[in-house]
Amino acid sequence: MKKIWIVLGIVILALVLIGSNLIGKYNSIVTLNESVATAWSQVENVLQRRADLIPNLVSTVKGYAAHEHEVLTQVTEARAKVGGAQTIPQKIDANNQLTSALSRLMLVVERYPDLKANQNFLALQDELAGTENRIAVERKRYNDTVRDYNVFVRRFPNNMLAGFFGYSREDTYFKSDEGAAKAPVVDFGKVE
């Protein structure tokens, strides 16, 4: 009779240890999943800051470069796409398009020395540059958080537990644009 109680005690102890381990791993998956959502929220926060600065920047440039209508329109349209994007991949794509349009706008600014000396423009440009740096930092943090989550849910035995509870790999990362490795061509001799 004593042997049965000892065996039963060992089985119960083993079940408690296994259960505790599974609960700990499940809680880690939940924590990492929430970290991904939090990191994305911070990316959206700085992207919104940039979107809020753009109308002021465009208005300032319009006063000096009225005939650069195409570039100003591209910036405005790209900002509208950012506002209309619903999914994370759509938001990433829309923001990459906005970054590209803003780069073209900054090239236009180089053609107007009076604009570059305007205090309002300089302040907006500094704000935008600071915001772009924040975006880069938050994108990296988001990618790092997604990587940590993906590594955890793909490791054995975490992958079985994650699959059982419906957690899967997060496939959305920020990537550089295809042409990002190529330096832009700046031609100061070509003034329209």
XYZ file of N, CA, C and O in Angstrom, residues 28-124:
388
model
N 4.824 33.137 -21.222
C 5.886 33.760 -22.014
C 5.412 34.059 -23.433
O 5.714 35.117 -23.982
N 4.664 33.125 -24.016
C 4.121 33.348 -25.366
C 3.185 34.554 -25.352
O 3.269 35.429 -26.227
N 2.311 34.618 -24.373
C 1.371 35.741 -24.276
C 2.133 37.053 -24.104
O 1.831 38.064 -24.764
N 3.137 37.064 -23.242
C 3.923 38.271 -22.997
C 4.633 38.724 -24.270
O 4.607 39.913 -24.618
N 5.254 37.809 -24.981
C 5.959 38.159 -26.214
C 4.985 38.634 -27.288
O 5.275 39.581 -28.029
N 3.822 37.999 -27.371
C 2.809 38.414 -28.336
C 2.343 39.835 -28.039
O 2.182 40.653 -28.946
N 2.128 40.139 -26.789
C 1.731 41.495 -26.403
C 2.859 42.489 -26.650
O 2.614 43.647 -26.985
N 4.100 42.052 -26.496
C 5.241 42.927 -26.781
C 5.274 43.311 -28.249
O 5.614 44.444 -28.598
N 4.915 42.381 -29.129
C 4.841 42.680 -30.559
C 3.778 43.747 -30.806
O 4.008 44.724 -31.519
N 2.612 43.584 -30.192
C 1.538 44.564 -30.364
C 1.942 45.929 -29.813
O 1.668 46.969 -30.426
N 2.620 45.942 -28.688
C 3.072 47.202 -28.092
C 4.119 47.869 -28.969
O 4.072 49.091 -29.176
N 5.043 47.104 -29.484
C 6.076 47.663 -30.362
C 5.436 48.255 -31.619
O 5.834 49.327 -32.078
N 4.436 47.569 -32.178
C 3.753 48.108 -33.358
C 3.018 49.390 -33.001
O 3.030 50.355 -33.781
N 2.419 49.458 -31.845
C 1.723 50.677 -31.422
C 2.681 51.856 -31.339
O 2.334 52.974 -31.716
N 3.882 51.597 -30.868
C 4.875 52.681 -30.787
C 5.316 53.114 -32.184
O 5.527 54.298 -32.431
N 5.441 52.170 -33.105
C 5.748 52.533 -34.493
C 4.635 53.425 -35.035
O 4.902 54.474 -35.643
N 3.391 53.037 -34.810
C 2.264 53.844 -35.287
C 2.255 55.226 -34.645
O 1.895 56.206 -35.284
N 2.663 55.307 -33.403
C 2.723 56.588 -32.706
C 3.669 57.563 -33.418
O 3.303 58.706 -33.688
N 4.873 57.109 -33.746
C 5.819 58.014 -34.410
C 5.433 58.238 -35.873
O 5.691 59.312 -36.417
N 4.791 57.256 -36.505
C 4.308 57.467 -37.865
C 3.208 58.529 -37.877
O 3.131 59.351 -38.794
N 2.358 58.533 -36.863
C 1.313 59.555 -36.756
C 1.934 60.933 -36.554
O 1.470 61.922 -37.112
N 2.985 60.995 -35.772
C 3.691 62.270 -35.563
C 4.182 62.816 -36.897
O 4.034 63.994 -37.188
N 4.751 61.938 -37.718
C 5.218 62.367 -39.032
C 4.044 62.824 -39.885
O 4.108 63.860 -40.538
N 2.964 62.064 -39.877
C 1.786 62.426 -40.676
C 1.226 63.777 -40.248
O 0.749 64.545 -41.082
N 1.301 64.091 -38.972
C 0.814 65.376 -38.473
C 1.706 66.536 -38.913
O 1.225 67.662 -39.076
N 2.997 66.292 -39.090
C 3.918 67.355 -39.510
C 3.822 67.669 -41.002
O 4.093 68.795 -41.424
N 3.428 66.688 -41.791
C 3.475 66.839 -43.247
C 2.618 67.977 -43.784
O 3.097 68.741 -44.619
N 1.370 68.170 -43.349
C 0.589 69.290 -43.915
C 1.263 70.645 -43.697
O 1.258 71.494 -44.597
N 1.876 70.852 -42.535
C 2.581 72.111 -42.288
C 3.785 72.259 -43.202
O 4.052 73.336 -43.735
N 4.502 71.178 -43.391
C 5.674 71.206 -44.264
C 5.257 71.491 -45.702
O 5.848 72.340 -46.371
N 4.217 70.813 -46.175
C 3.738 71.007 -47.546
C 3.255 72.449 -47.731
O 3.552 73.082 -48.744
N 2.556 72.988 -46.757
C 2.063 74.367 -46.858
C 3.210 75.361 -46.962
O 3.162 76.310 -47.751
N 4.246 75.144 -46.181
C 5.406 76.038 -46.224
C 6.105 75.954 -47.571
O 6.475 76.976 -48.154
N 6.254 74.749 -48.087
C 6.930 74.582 -49.380
C 6.079 75.163 -50.499
O 6.608 75.783 -51.431
N 4.761 75.035 -50.422
C 3.872 75.556 -51.469
C 4.087 77.035 -51.708
O 4.047 77.500 -52.850
N 4.311 77.783 -50.652
C 4.512 79.220 -50.796
C 5.744 79.566 -51.609
O 5.793 80.606 -52.263
N 6.750 78.732 -51.590
C 7.993 78.994 -52.299
C 8.085 78.255 -53.628
O 8.753 78.707 -54.541
N 7.489 77.105 -53.702
C 7.675 76.225 -54.863
C 6.334 75.833 -55.454
O 6.033 74.657 -55.600
N 5.544 76.814 -55.798
C 4.187 76.545 -56.280
C 4.175 75.677 -57.529
O 3.254 74.884 -57.728
N 5.182 75.793 -58.374
C 5.173 75.024 -59.611
C 5.666 73.583 -59.428
O 5.718 72.825 -60.379
N 6.013 73.189 -58.216
C 6.404 71.805 -57.915
C 5.167 71.011 -57.495
O 5.206 70.199 -56.574
N 4.086 71.256 -58.187
C 2.785 70.685 -57.843
C 2.815 69.155 -57.793
O 2.219 68.547 -56.903
N 3.515 68.524 -58.726
C 3.523 67.053 -58.799
C 4.097 66.428 -57.526
O 3.529 65.496 -56.965
N 5.220 66.951 -57.053
C 5.851 66.399 -55.847
C 4.964 66.632 -54.632
O 4.779 65.733 -53.798
N 4.384 67.826 -54.535
C 3.504 68.131 -53.398
C 2.276 67.219 -53.411
O 1.823 66.748 -52.363
N 1.762 66.942 -54.606
C 0.617 66.047 -54.739
C 0.995 64.633 -54.319
O 0.228 63.953 -53.627
N 2.187 64.185 -54.713
C 2.637 62.843 -54.337
C 2.752 62.694 -52.822
O 2.355 61.668 -52.259
N 3.254 63.737 -52.164
C 3.383 63.690 -50.709
C 1.999 63.621 -50.066
O 1.749 62.814 -49.167
N 1.096 64.453 -50.560
C -0.258 64.477 -50.006
C -0.977 63.149 -50.235
O -1.642 62.619 -49.331
N -0.842 62.589 -51.440
C -1.482 61.302 -51.737
C -0.881 60.176 -50.893
O -1.608 59.298 -50.408
N 0.436 60.200 -50.721
C 1.091 59.161 -49.917
C 0.629 59.252 -48.467
O 0.389 58.231 -47.810
N 0.466 60.467 -47.965
C -0.024 60.643 -46.588
C -1.450 60.105 -46.466
O -1.811 59.473 -45.476
N -2.275 60.332 -47.487
C -3.647 59.823 -47.470
C -3.657 58.290 -47.472
O -4.488 57.671 -46.794
N -2.737 57.675 -48.222
C -2.652 56.206 -48.236
C -2.302 55.667 -46.852
O -2.793 54.623 -46.445
N -1.438 56.391 -46.148
C -1.073 55.972 -44.794
C -2.313 55.976 -43.911
O -2.554 55.047 -43.147
N -3.118 57.014 -44.041
C -4.338 57.105 -43.243
C -5.354 56.039 -43.585
O -6.135 55.612 -42.734
N -5.352 55.570 -44.836
C -6.330 54.581 -45.268
C -5.888 53.143 -45.114
O -6.690 52.219 -45.273
N -4.623 52.923 -44.785
C -4.118 51.551 -44.654
C -4.739 50.883 -43.428
O -4.855 51.489 -42.370
N -5.132 49.618 -43.586
C -5.812 48.902 -42.511
C -4.936 47.847 -41.841
O -4.939 47.733 -40.635
N -4.203 47.076 -42.634
C -3.403 45.989 -42.065
C -1.969 46.458 -41.863
O -1.543 47.463 -42.442
N -1.228 45.726 -41.069
C 0.172 46.097 -40.828
C 0.968 46.092 -42.132
O 1.687 47.056 -42.396
N 0.862 45.075 -42.995
C 1.607 45.143 -44.261
C 1.200 46.345 -45.117
O 2.064 46.984 -45.738
N -0.083 46.684 -45.156
C -0.522 47.863 -45.914
C 0.070 49.133 -45.308
O 0.491 50.039 -46.046
N 0.107 49.217 -43.993
C 0.658 50.393 -43.328
C 2.152 50.520 -43.593
O 2.655 51.615 -43.820
N 2.850 49.405 -43.576
C 4.284 49.433 -43.859
C 4.520 49.905 -45.287
O 5.356 50.782 -45.540
N 3.773 49.360 -46.248
C 3.920 49.751 -47.643
C 3.582 51.228 -47.843
O 4.316 51.957 -48.513
N 2.490 51.682 -47.245
C 2.080 53.086 -47.389
C 3.128 54.019 -46.786
O 3.444 55.071 -47.365
N 3.691 53.650 -45.659
C 4.715 54.494 -45.050
C 6.011 54.481 -45.832
O 6.719 55.492 -45.879
N 6.336 53.374 -46.474
C 7.508 53.356 -47.352
C 7.298 54.296 -48.539
O 8.223 54.995 -48.958
N 6.081 54.328 -49.082
C 5.769 55.257 -50.174
C 5.856 56.702 -49.689
O 6.351 57.570 -50.411
N 5.401 56.958 -48.476
C 5.477 58.305 -47.919
C 6.926 58.724 -47.721
O 7.301 59.862 -48.020
N 7.742 57.832 -47.233
C 9.167 58.130 -47.057
C 9.800 58.498 -48.391
O 10.565 59.462 -48.480
N 9.459 57.763 -49.432
C 9.982 58.047 -50.765
C 9.519 59.418 -51.261
O 10.311 60.199 -51.800
N 8.247 59.725 -51.068
C 7.713 61.023 -51.501
C 8.364 62.164 -50.730
O 8.678 63.215 -51.305
N 8.592 61.968 -49.436
C 9.254 63.003 -48.640
C 10.698 63.216 -49.098
O 11.192 64.343 -49.088
N 11.354 62.149 -49.508
C 12.722 62.285 -50.033
C 12.724 63.142 -51.289
O 13.595 64.005 -51.467
N 11.735 62.920 -52.162
C 11.630 63.747 -53.377
C 11.332 65.201 -53.023
O 11.855 66.121 -53.642
N 10.525 65.407 -51.999
C 10.209 66.770 -51.559
C 11.471 67.468 -51.062
O 11.700 68.648 -51.365
N 12.300 66.766 -50.316
C 13.538 67.373 -49.812
C 14.492 67.710 -50.950
O 15.232 68.685 -50.873
N 14.469 66.921 -52.034
C 15.281 67.258 -53.199
C 14.775 68.546 -53.846
O 15.565 69.374 -54.309
N 13.462 68.732 -53.883
C 12.881 69.963 -54.426
C 13.321 71.159 -53.585
O 13.667 72.214 -54.118
N 13.343 70.986 -52.291
C 13.709 72.072 -51.379
C 15.119 72.579 -51.664
O 15.400 73.773 -51.541
N 15.999 71.693 -52.074
C 17.379 72.085 -52.373
C 17.444 73.147 -53.468
O 18.401 73.900 -53.542
N 16.436 73.230 -54.297
C 16.421 74.187 -55.410
C 16.026 75.599 -54.969
O 16.111 76.522 -55.762
N 15.576 75.752 -53.743
C 15.039 77.046 -53.303
C 15.793 77.552 -52.076
O 15.426 77.263 -50.936
N 16.827 78.363 -52.292
C 17.627 78.856 -51.157
C 16.801 79.682 -50.159
O 17.039 79.616 -48.958
N 15.824 80.452 -50.659
C 15.000 81.259 -49.743
C 14.190 80.353 -48.816
O 14.005 80.666 -47.641
N 13.706 79.257 -49.351
C 12.934 78.309 -48.549
C 13.818 77.674 -47.490
O 13.429 77.534 -46.336
N 15.023 77.315 -47.894
C 15.934 76.675 -46.949
C 16.316 77.619 -45.807
O 16.705 77.182 -44.745
N 16.202 78.928 -46.025
C 16.537 79.908 -44.994
C 15.318 80.284 -44.144
O 15.464 80.935 -43.110
N 14.124 79.896 -44.557
C 12.896 80.234 -43.844
C 12.865 79.525 -42.490
O 13.007 78.307 -42.415
N 12.655 80.299 -41.421
C 12.694 79.742 -40.066
C 11.606 78.695 -39.828
O 11.857 77.680 -39.174
N 10.401 78.945 -40.347
C 9.327 77.963 -40.187
C 9.700 76.652 -40.855
O 9.495 75.575 -40.299
N 10.240 76.761 -42.061
C 10.627 75.549 -42.778
C 11.741 74.823 -42.041
O 11.709 73.599 -41.895
N 12.737 75.578 -41.570
C 13.852 74.946 -40.859
C 13.370 74.213 -39.605
O 13.816 73.102 -39.315
N 12.451 74.834 -38.883
C 11.922 74.185 -37.678
C 11.161 72.917 -38.047
O 11.324 71.877 -37.398
N 10.330 72.990 -39.091
C 9.585 71.805 -39.534
C 10.523 70.714 -40.032
O 10.317 69.531 -39.766
